Short mmCIF file of C-alpha atoms in Angstrom, two decimals:
data_model
loop_
_atom_site.label_atom_id
_atom_site.label_comp_id
_atom_site.label_asym_id
_atom_site.label_seq_id
_atom_site.Cartn_x
_atom_site.Cartn_y
_atom_site.Cartn_z
CA MET A 1 12.90 -16.62 -30.76
CA THR A 2 9.89 -18.43 -29.50
CA ASP A 3 5.74 -17.86 -28.55
CA ASN A 4 6.18 -16.55 -25.70
CA PRO A 5 6.93 -12.89 -25.54
CA LEU A 6 7.28 -12.64 -21.23
CA ASN A 7 11.11 -13.93 -21.72
CA LYS A 8 13.66 -11.82 -20.95
CA ILE A 9 14.97 -11.90 -17.76
CA LEU A 10 18.19 -10.24 -15.79
CA LEU A 11 19.72 -12.53 -14.06
CA ILE A 12 21.55 -10.70 -10.97
CA GLU A 13 23.94 -13.48 -9.30
CA ASP A 14 27.51 -13.15 -8.09
CA ASP A 15 28.21 -16.60 -7.45
CA HIS A 16 29.77 -17.35 -11.11
CA LYS A 17 29.14 -21.01 -11.19
CA LEU A 18 25.15 -20.61 -10.43
CA GLY A 19 24.86 -18.11 -12.84
CA LEU A 20 26.13 -19.37 -15.44
CA LYS A 21 24.22 -22.73 -14.57
CA ILE A 22 20.78 -20.73 -15.04
CA LYS A 23 22.05 -19.13 -17.12
CA ARG A 24 22.85 -21.65 -19.71
CA PHE A 25 19.61 -23.39 -18.40
CA LEU A 26 16.96 -20.59 -19.05
CA GLU A 27 18.56 -20.54 -22.36
CA GLN A 28 17.76 -24.14 -22.97
CA HIS A 29 14.28 -23.53 -22.75
CA LYS A 30 14.01 -20.09 -25.17
CA TYR A 31 14.72 -17.33 -22.30
CA GLU A 32 16.61 -14.43 -23.66
CA VAL A 33 19.02 -13.32 -20.35
CA GLU A 34 21.50 -10.79 -20.33
CA TRP A 35 23.76 -11.77 -16.05
CA LEU A 36 25.05 -9.05 -14.64
CA ASN A 37 27.35 -11.40 -12.38
CA GLY A 38 27.47 -8.58 -8.90
CA GLY A 39 26.00 -5.93 -7.70
CA SER A 40 26.30 -2.83 -10.04
CA LEU A 41 23.66 -1.61 -12.11
CA LEU A 42 26.10 0.44 -14.40
CA GLY A 43 24.24 -0.11 -17.67
CA VAL A 44 21.21 -2.03 -17.17
CA ASP A 45 19.31 0.91 -14.37
CA ALA A 46 18.02 2.80 -18.00
CA LYS A 47 16.57 -0.37 -19.72
CA VAL A 48 14.96 -2.17 -16.33
CA ASN A 49 11.39 -2.42 -18.07
CA ALA A 50 13.25 -3.69 -21.27
CA PHE A 51 13.12 -7.29 -18.88
CA ASP A 52 9.74 -9.34 -18.15
CA VAL A 53 11.68 -10.77 -15.25
CA ILE A 54 14.64 -10.06 -12.94
CA LEU A 55 15.96 -13.01 -11.18
CA CYS A 56 17.75 -11.28 -8.09
CA ASP A 57 20.17 -12.78 -5.36
CA ILE A 58 19.97 -10.77 -2.28
CA ASP A 59 23.60 -10.93 -1.00
CA LEU A 60 25.49 -9.35 -3.17
CA PRO A 61 29.46 -7.54 -3.53
CA ASP A 62 27.84 -3.87 -4.17
CA MET A 63 24.59 -3.50 -3.25
CA SER A 64 21.92 -5.94 -1.12
CA GLY A 65 19.37 -7.14 -3.88
CA PHE A 66 16.64 -5.16 -0.69
CA ASP A 67 18.12 -2.26 -2.55
CA ILE A 68 17.83 -3.07 -5.55
CA CYS A 69 14.49 -4.05 -5.48
CA ASN A 70 14.05 -0.65 -3.37
CA GLN A 71 15.47 0.96 -6.09
CA TRP A 72 13.42 -0.35 -8.86
CA ARG A 73 10.17 -0.89 -7.88
CA ASP A 74 8.50 2.11 -8.33
CA LYS A 75 9.11 1.99 -12.47
CA PHE A 76 9.96 -1.87 -13.38
CA ASN A 77 6.65 -3.24 -14.42
CA GLY A 78 7.00 -6.80 -14.58
CA VAL A 79 8.13 -9.89 -12.40
CA PHE A 80 10.58 -9.58 -9.73
CA ILE A 81 11.64 -12.62 -7.89
CA PHE A 82 14.41 -13.24 -5.34
CA ILE A 83 17.17 -16.30 -5.13
CA THR A 84 18.97 -16.27 -1.95
CA ALA A 85 20.51 -19.00 0.52
CA PHE A 86 18.88 -16.80 3.49
CA THR A 87 16.25 -19.25 5.05
CA ASP A 88 15.02 -17.48 7.94
CA SER A 89 10.99 -16.29 7.36
CA GLU A 90 12.22 -12.52 8.67
CA CYS A 91 13.90 -12.59 5.39
CA GLN A 92 11.47 -13.21 2.95
CA ILE A 93 8.35 -10.94 4.14
CA GLU A 94 10.43 -8.29 3.76
CA GLY A 95 11.04 -9.16 0.71
CA LEU A 96 7.72 -9.89 -0.52
CA GLU A 97 6.64 -6.91 1.25
CA MET A 98 8.92 -4.14 -0.90
CA GLY A 99 7.18 -5.24 -4.20
CA ALA A 100 8.73 -8.94 -5.29
CA ASP A 101 6.60 -11.99 -6.39
CA ASP A 102 8.19 -14.85 -5.27
CA PHE A 103 11.00 -15.58 -2.94
CA ILE A 104 12.87 -18.85 -4.11
CA VAL A 105 15.51 -20.49 -2.04
CA LYS A 106 18.64 -22.40 -2.73
CA PRO A 107 19.64 -24.82 -3.65
CA PHE A 108 16.26 -24.83 -6.50
CA VAL A 109 15.99 -27.73 -8.76
CA PRO A 110 15.71 -25.74 -12.30
CA ASP A 111 12.93 -27.36 -13.00
CA VAL A 112 10.94 -25.50 -9.63
CA LEU A 113 12.53 -22.21 -11.08
CA LEU A 114 11.22 -22.42 -14.19
CA ALA A 115 7.78 -23.21 -13.06
CA ARG A 116 7.65 -20.45 -10.65
CA ILE A 117 9.03 -17.68 -13.60
CA LYS A 118 6.00 -19.22 -15.56
CA ALA A 119 3.98 -18.86 -12.70
CA ALA A 120 4.74 -15.45 -12.01
CA THR A 121 4.34 -14.32 -15.86
CA ARG A 122 1.29 -16.06 -16.91
CA LYS A 123 -0.01 -13.64 -14.01
CA LEU A 124 1.77 -10.58 -15.57
CA GLY A 125 0.37 -12.14 -19.09
CA LYS A 126 -3.52 -12.20 -17.82
CA VAL A 127 -4.02 -8.47 -18.17
CA SER A 128 -6.62 -8.28 -20.86
CA GLU A 129 -4.75 -5.41 -23.79
CA GLU A 130 -8.28 -4.98 -25.92
CA SER A 131 -9.72 -1.71 -26.20
CA ASP A 132 -12.46 -1.49 -27.39
CA GLU A 133 -15.08 -4.04 -25.93
CA GLU A 134 -18.12 -3.24 -25.22
CA THR A 135 -19.55 -6.41 -23.34
CA PRO A 136 -20.99 -5.23 -20.11
CA ILE A 137 -19.19 -6.33 -17.02
CA ASN A 138 -20.97 -8.12 -13.53
CA LEU A 139 -19.65 -8.77 -10.39
CA PRO A 140 -21.67 -8.98 -7.31
CA GLY A 141 -22.24 -5.62 -5.77
CA LEU A 142 -20.58 -3.94 -9.75
CA SER A 143 -22.21 -3.34 -12.82
CA ILE A 144 -19.74 -1.65 -15.11
CA ILE A 145 -22.45 -0.85 -19.11
CA PRO A 146 -19.74 0.71 -21.58
CA ALA A 147 -22.71 1.49 -24.20
CA GLN A 148 -24.01 3.74 -21.37
CA LEU A 149 -20.82 4.85 -19.31
CA GLN A 150 -22.67 3.53 -16.90
CA VAL A 151 -20.92 2.65 -13.48
CA LYS A 152 -23.21 0.93 -10.34
CA VAL A 153 -21.78 -0.06 -7.12
CA SER A 154 -23.59 -1.40 -4.05
CA ASP A 155 -26.55 0.85 -5.37
CA THR A 156 -25.30 3.72 -5.70
CA LEU A 157 -25.07 5.51 -9.74
CA LEU A 158 -21.27 6.47 -9.59
CA THR A 159 -20.07 9.92 -12.53
CA LEU A 160 -17.20 9.23 -13.81
CA THR A 161 -15.14 11.08 -16.85
CA GLN A 162 -14.89 8.61 -19.18
CA GLN A 163 -11.25 8.37 -19.23
CA GLU A 164 -11.65 7.45 -15.15
CA PHE A 165 -14.50 4.92 -17.00
CA LYS A 166 -12.07 3.32 -19.44
CA ILE A 167 -9.13 2.53 -16.63
CA LEU A 168 -12.25 0.89 -14.10
CA TYR A 169 -13.33 -0.96 -17.08
CA LEU A 170 -9.75 -1.97 -17.86
CA PHE A 171 -9.28 -3.05 -14.09
CA ALA A 172 -12.87 -5.05 -13.83
CA ARG A 173 -11.77 -7.30 -16.57
CA ASN A 174 -9.25 -7.82 -15.15
CA PHE A 175 -10.15 -8.48 -11.69
CA ASN A 176 -7.61 -9.81 -8.82
CA TYR A 177 -4.73 -9.28 -11.52
CA LYS A 178 -2.04 -6.00 -12.15
CA VAL A 179 -2.30 -3.60 -14.52
CA THR A 180 1.19 -2.13 -14.59
CA ARG A 181 0.76 1.83 -16.19
CA GLU A 182 2.16 0.49 -19.41
CA VAL A 183 -1.37 -0.99 -19.70
CA ILE A 184 -3.16 1.63 -18.83
CA SER A 185 -1.34 4.34 -20.39
CA LYS A 186 -1.59 2.37 -23.68
CA ILE A 187 -5.22 0.53 -23.94
CA VAL A 188 -6.76 4.33 -22.35
CA MET A 189 -4.14 7.18 -23.85
CA ASN A 190 -3.22 5.80 -26.70
CA ARG A 191 0.90 6.12 -26.18
CA GLU A 192 3.24 4.46 -25.11
CA TYR A 193 4.50 4.72 -21.39
CA ASP A 194 7.53 5.67 -20.74
CA GLY A 195 8.78 5.58 -17.80
CA PHE A 196 8.26 9.33 -16.56
CA ASP A 197 4.79 10.34 -17.19
CA ARG A 198 2.62 10.88 -14.31
CA SER A 199 -0.86 11.55 -15.77
CA VAL A 200 -1.83 7.67 -14.95
CA ASP A 201 -1.31 8.38 -11.64
CA VAL A 202 -3.26 11.03 -11.72
CA TYR A 203 -6.26 9.24 -13.10
CA VAL A 204 -5.96 6.55 -10.93
CA SER A 205 -5.71 8.97 -8.18
CA LYS A 206 -9.25 10.63 -9.03
CA LEU A 207 -10.30 7.54 -10.17
CA ARG A 208 -10.01 5.94 -6.67
CA LYS A 209 -11.08 8.87 -4.77
CA LYS A 210 -15.11 8.55 -6.16
CA PHE A 211 -14.77 4.89 -6.25
CA ASN A 212 -13.17 3.62 -3.08
CA ALA A 213 -15.33 6.07 -1.37
CA ILE A 214 -18.50 5.10 -2.07
CA THR A 215 -20.24 3.93 0.90
CA GLY A 216 -21.08 -0.46 1.23
CA ASN A 217 -18.65 -0.88 -1.83
CA PRO A 218 -16.57 -4.51 -1.59
CA TYR A 219 -14.07 -3.46 -4.15
CA GLN A 220 -11.05 -1.36 -3.46
CA ILE A 221 -8.33 -0.40 -6.20
CA ASN A 222 -4.89 -1.24 -4.34
CA THR A 223 -1.25 0.11 -5.08
CA LEU A 224 0.70 -2.35 -6.54
CA TRP A 225 3.95 -0.06 -5.52
CA GLY A 226 6.92 -0.14 -8.49
CA LYS A 227 4.04 -2.76 -10.35
CA GLY A 228 0.54 -1.15 -11.20
CA TYR A 229 -2.64 -1.27 -8.88
CA VAL A 230 -5.20 -4.45 -8.67
CA LEU A 231 -8.98 -4.23 -8.30
CA LYS A 232 -10.18 -6.13 -5.06
CA ASN A 233 -13.23 -7.44 -2.82
CA LEU A 234 -12.16 -6.61 0.17
CA GLU A 235 -14.68 -9.12 1.47
CA ALA A 236 -13.66 -11.95 -0.26
CA ASP A 237 -10.33 -11.18 0.21
CA SER A 238 -10.85 -11.03 4.39
#
Protein backbone atom coordinates (compact mmCIF):
# COMPACT_ATOMS: atom_id res chain seq x y z
CA MET A 1 0.00 0.00 0.00
CA THR A 2 2.84 2.40 0.88
CA ASP A 3 6.58 2.50 1.38
CA ASN A 4 5.96 3.37 5.05
CA PRO A 5 6.10 0.06 6.98
CA LEU A 6 4.47 1.58 10.08
CA ASN A 7 1.08 2.18 8.55
CA LYS A 8 -1.48 0.05 10.42
CA ILE A 9 -3.63 2.05 12.82
CA LEU A 10 -6.29 1.00 15.31
CA LEU A 11 -8.70 3.88 15.97
CA ILE A 12 -10.87 3.62 19.12
CA GLU A 13 -13.38 6.48 19.01
CA ASP A 14 -17.11 6.41 19.84
CA ASP A 15 -17.95 9.75 18.17
CA HIS A 16 -19.16 8.48 14.79
CA LYS A 17 -18.70 11.75 12.92
CA LEU A 18 -15.18 12.34 14.26
CA GLY A 19 -14.15 8.70 13.89
CA LEU A 20 -15.25 8.62 10.26
CA LYS A 21 -13.43 11.89 9.59
CA ILE A 22 -10.18 10.60 11.12
CA LYS A 23 -10.43 7.26 9.33
CA ARG A 24 -11.00 8.82 5.91
CA PHE A 25 -8.25 11.40 6.42
CA LEU A 26 -5.64 8.82 7.43
CA GLU A 27 -6.64 6.48 4.61
CA GLN A 28 -6.11 9.36 2.17
CA HIS A 29 -2.55 9.45 3.52
CA LYS A 30 -2.03 5.72 2.83
CA TYR A 31 -2.63 4.36 6.31
CA GLU A 32 -4.64 1.21 6.96
CA VAL A 33 -7.23 2.03 9.63
CA GLU A 34 -9.40 -0.35 11.66
CA TRP A 35 -12.01 1.58 13.59
CA LEU A 36 -13.72 0.53 16.83
CA ASN A 37 -16.52 2.95 17.67
CA GLY A 38 -16.73 1.91 21.31
CA GLY A 39 -14.69 0.52 24.16
CA SER A 40 -15.27 -3.16 23.44
CA LEU A 41 -12.07 -4.97 22.53
CA LEU A 42 -13.87 -8.07 21.29
CA GLY A 43 -11.95 -9.59 18.40
CA VAL A 44 -9.06 -7.13 18.67
CA ASP A 45 -7.28 -8.07 21.89
CA ALA A 46 -5.62 -11.15 20.41
CA LYS A 47 -4.22 -9.26 17.41
CA VAL A 48 -3.24 -5.97 19.05
CA ASN A 49 0.38 -6.23 17.87
CA ALA A 50 -0.77 -6.33 14.27
CA PHE A 51 -1.12 -2.55 14.62
CA ASP A 52 1.70 0.00 14.59
CA VAL A 53 -0.32 2.83 16.15
CA ILE A 54 -3.34 2.95 18.48
CA LEU A 55 -5.36 6.16 18.58
CA CYS A 56 -7.61 5.90 21.61
CA ASP A 57 -10.29 8.17 23.08
CA ILE A 58 -10.47 8.22 26.88
CA ASP A 59 -14.18 8.75 27.51
CA LEU A 60 -15.67 5.59 25.96
CA PRO A 61 -19.05 3.94 26.66
CA ASP A 62 -17.88 0.44 27.67
CA MET A 63 -14.51 1.10 29.29
CA SER A 64 -12.15 4.05 29.54
CA GLY A 65 -9.13 4.60 27.32
CA PHE A 66 -7.01 4.43 30.48
CA ASP A 67 -8.34 0.91 31.11
CA ILE A 68 -7.43 -0.08 27.55
CA CYS A 69 -3.92 1.33 27.87
CA ASN A 70 -3.42 -0.47 31.19
CA GLN A 71 -4.70 -3.73 29.72
CA TRP A 72 -2.45 -3.60 26.67
CA ARG A 73 0.69 -1.82 27.84
CA ASP A 74 2.55 -5.05 28.68
CA LYS A 75 1.97 -6.64 25.29
CA PHE A 76 1.57 -3.82 22.75
CA ASN A 77 4.89 -2.77 21.23
CA GLY A 78 3.72 0.03 18.98
CA VAL A 79 2.77 3.69 19.48
CA PHE A 80 -0.16 4.47 21.82
CA ILE A 81 -1.70 7.95 21.46
CA PHE A 82 -4.63 9.29 23.47
CA ILE A 83 -7.08 11.58 21.65
CA THR A 84 -9.48 13.25 24.07
CA ALA A 85 -11.47 16.32 25.00
CA PHE A 86 -9.96 16.29 28.50
CA THR A 87 -7.67 19.29 28.86
CA ASP A 88 -6.55 19.13 32.51
CA SER A 89 -2.87 18.50 33.12
CA GLU A 90 -3.52 15.76 35.69
CA CYS A 91 -5.31 13.69 33.07
CA GLN A 92 -2.50 14.16 30.58
CA ILE A 93 0.16 13.27 33.14
CA GLU A 94 -1.76 10.14 34.13
CA GLY A 95 -2.01 9.04 30.49
CA LEU A 96 1.68 9.59 29.77
CA GLU A 97 2.83 7.96 33.00
CA MET A 98 0.86 4.81 32.27
CA GLY A 99 2.77 4.38 29.02
CA ALA A 100 1.14 6.48 26.30
CA ASP A 101 3.48 8.02 23.72
CA ASP A 102 1.43 11.17 23.15
CA PHE A 103 -1.73 12.98 24.26
CA ILE A 104 -3.69 15.00 21.68
CA VAL A 105 -6.51 17.27 22.85
CA LYS A 106 -9.69 17.68 20.78
CA PRO A 107 -10.51 19.54 18.67
CA PHE A 108 -7.35 19.15 16.62
CA VAL A 109 -6.38 19.93 13.06
CA PRO A 110 -6.06 16.67 11.05
CA ASP A 111 -2.63 17.70 9.74
CA VAL A 112 -1.42 18.07 13.34
CA LEU A 113 -2.66 14.56 14.14
CA LEU A 114 -0.82 13.25 11.09
CA ALA A 115 2.39 15.05 12.10
CA ARG A 116 2.20 13.64 15.65
CA ILE A 117 1.68 10.10 14.31
CA LYS A 118 4.67 10.47 11.98
CA ALA A 119 6.85 11.86 14.77
CA ALA A 120 5.99 8.97 17.07
CA THR A 121 6.50 6.28 14.42
CA ARG A 122 9.81 7.83 13.35
CA LYS A 123 11.09 7.11 16.86
CA LEU A 124 9.69 3.59 16.66
CA GLY A 125 11.39 3.06 13.33
CA LYS A 126 14.77 4.30 14.56
CA VAL A 127 15.62 0.87 15.95
CA SER A 128 18.30 -0.74 13.82
CA GLU A 129 17.62 -4.36 12.96
CA GLU A 130 21.11 -5.20 11.69
CA SER A 131 22.37 -8.23 13.57
CA ASP A 132 25.82 -8.74 12.03
CA GLU A 133 27.27 -5.29 12.69
CA GLU A 134 30.89 -5.47 13.91
CA THR A 135 31.53 -1.75 14.32
CA PRO A 136 32.83 -0.76 17.78
CA ILE A 137 30.66 1.62 19.76
CA ASN A 138 32.24 4.43 21.75
CA LEU A 139 30.02 6.58 23.93
CA PRO A 140 31.30 8.78 26.77
CA GLY A 141 32.16 6.30 29.52
CA LEU A 142 31.04 3.27 27.51
CA SER A 143 33.08 1.26 25.00
CA ILE A 144 31.85 -1.88 23.21
CA ILE A 145 34.14 -3.90 20.92
CA PRO A 146 32.26 -6.75 19.18
CA ALA A 147 35.36 -8.49 17.78
CA GLN A 148 36.59 -9.09 21.34
CA LEU A 149 33.19 -9.28 23.05
CA GLN A 150 34.55 -6.53 25.29
CA VAL A 151 32.52 -4.01 27.25
CA LYS A 152 34.19 -1.27 29.26
CA VAL A 153 32.07 0.97 31.49
CA SER A 154 33.74 3.78 33.44
CA ASP A 155 37.12 2.00 33.23
CA THR A 156 35.54 -1.26 34.44
CA LEU A 157 35.59 -4.35 32.21
CA LEU A 158 32.21 -6.06 32.23
CA THR A 159 31.95 -9.81 31.72
CA LEU A 160 28.82 -10.81 29.80
CA THR A 161 27.44 -13.91 28.17
CA GLN A 162 27.15 -13.85 24.39
CA GLN A 163 23.38 -13.21 24.57
CA GLU A 164 23.81 -10.41 27.11
CA PHE A 165 26.53 -8.84 24.97
CA LYS A 166 24.31 -8.89 21.87
CA ILE A 167 21.47 -7.25 23.76
CA LEU A 168 23.68 -4.50 25.21
CA TYR A 169 25.17 -3.87 21.76
CA LEU A 170 21.66 -3.54 20.34
CA PHE A 171 20.72 -1.06 23.10
CA ALA A 172 23.88 0.98 22.49
CA ARG A 173 23.32 1.07 18.72
CA ASN A 174 19.90 2.52 19.44
CA PHE A 175 20.98 4.73 22.34
CA ASN A 176 18.07 6.83 23.71
CA TYR A 177 15.58 4.97 21.50
CA LYS A 178 13.13 2.26 22.50
CA VAL A 179 14.04 -1.33 21.64
CA THR A 180 11.04 -3.66 21.74
CA ARG A 181 10.91 -7.29 22.83
CA GLU A 182 10.01 -8.20 19.25
CA VAL A 183 13.22 -6.67 17.92
CA ILE A 184 15.36 -8.30 20.63
CA SER A 185 13.80 -11.70 19.98
CA LYS A 186 14.23 -11.39 16.22
CA ILE A 187 17.82 -10.11 16.23
CA VAL A 188 19.35 -11.76 19.28
CA MET A 189 17.44 -15.04 19.41
CA ASN A 190 16.57 -15.50 15.75
CA ARG A 191 12.88 -16.09 16.39
CA GLU A 192 9.65 -14.12 16.25
CA TYR A 193 8.26 -12.86 19.56
CA ASP A 194 4.90 -14.52 20.27
CA GLY A 195 3.83 -12.22 23.09
CA PHE A 196 4.23 -14.91 25.75
CA ASP A 197 7.92 -15.87 25.67
CA ARG A 198 9.58 -14.32 28.74
CA SER A 199 13.17 -15.28 27.81
CA VAL A 200 13.86 -11.75 26.55
CA ASP A 201 12.92 -10.33 29.93
CA VAL A 202 15.11 -12.90 31.71
CA TYR A 203 18.18 -12.05 29.59
CA VAL A 204 17.63 -8.31 29.98
CA SER A 205 17.12 -8.67 33.74
CA LYS A 206 20.44 -10.50 34.12
CA LEU A 207 22.21 -7.95 31.92
CA ARG A 208 20.73 -5.03 33.81
CA LYS A 209 21.80 -6.40 37.20
CA LYS A 210 25.41 -6.54 36.01
CA PHE A 211 25.37 -3.31 33.99
CA ASN A 212 23.41 -0.99 36.28
CA ALA A 213 25.43 -2.07 39.35
CA ILE A 214 28.77 -0.78 38.05
CA THR A 215 30.10 2.02 40.26
CA GLY A 216 30.24 5.33 38.40
CA ASN A 217 28.25 4.01 35.44
CA PRO A 218 26.50 7.04 33.87
CA TYR A 219 24.17 4.75 31.90
CA GLN A 220 21.16 2.73 32.89
CA ILE A 221 18.92 0.22 31.12
CA ASN A 222 15.33 1.25 31.79
CA THR A 223 12.11 -0.67 31.23
CA LEU A 224 9.39 1.12 29.26
CA TRP A 225 6.29 -0.66 30.48
CA GLY A 226 4.45 -2.33 27.64
CA LYS A 227 6.98 -1.08 25.11
CA GLY A 228 10.45 -2.51 25.67
CA TYR A 229 13.74 -1.11 26.93
CA VAL A 230 15.95 1.92 26.47
CA LEU A 231 19.58 2.74 27.28
CA LYS A 232 19.80 6.21 28.85
CA ASN A 233 22.60 8.45 30.10
CA LEU A 234 21.46 9.54 33.55
CA GLU A 235 23.99 12.34 33.81
CA ALA A 236 22.87 13.86 30.50
CA ASP A 237 19.21 13.67 31.58
CA SER A 238 19.75 15.23 35.01
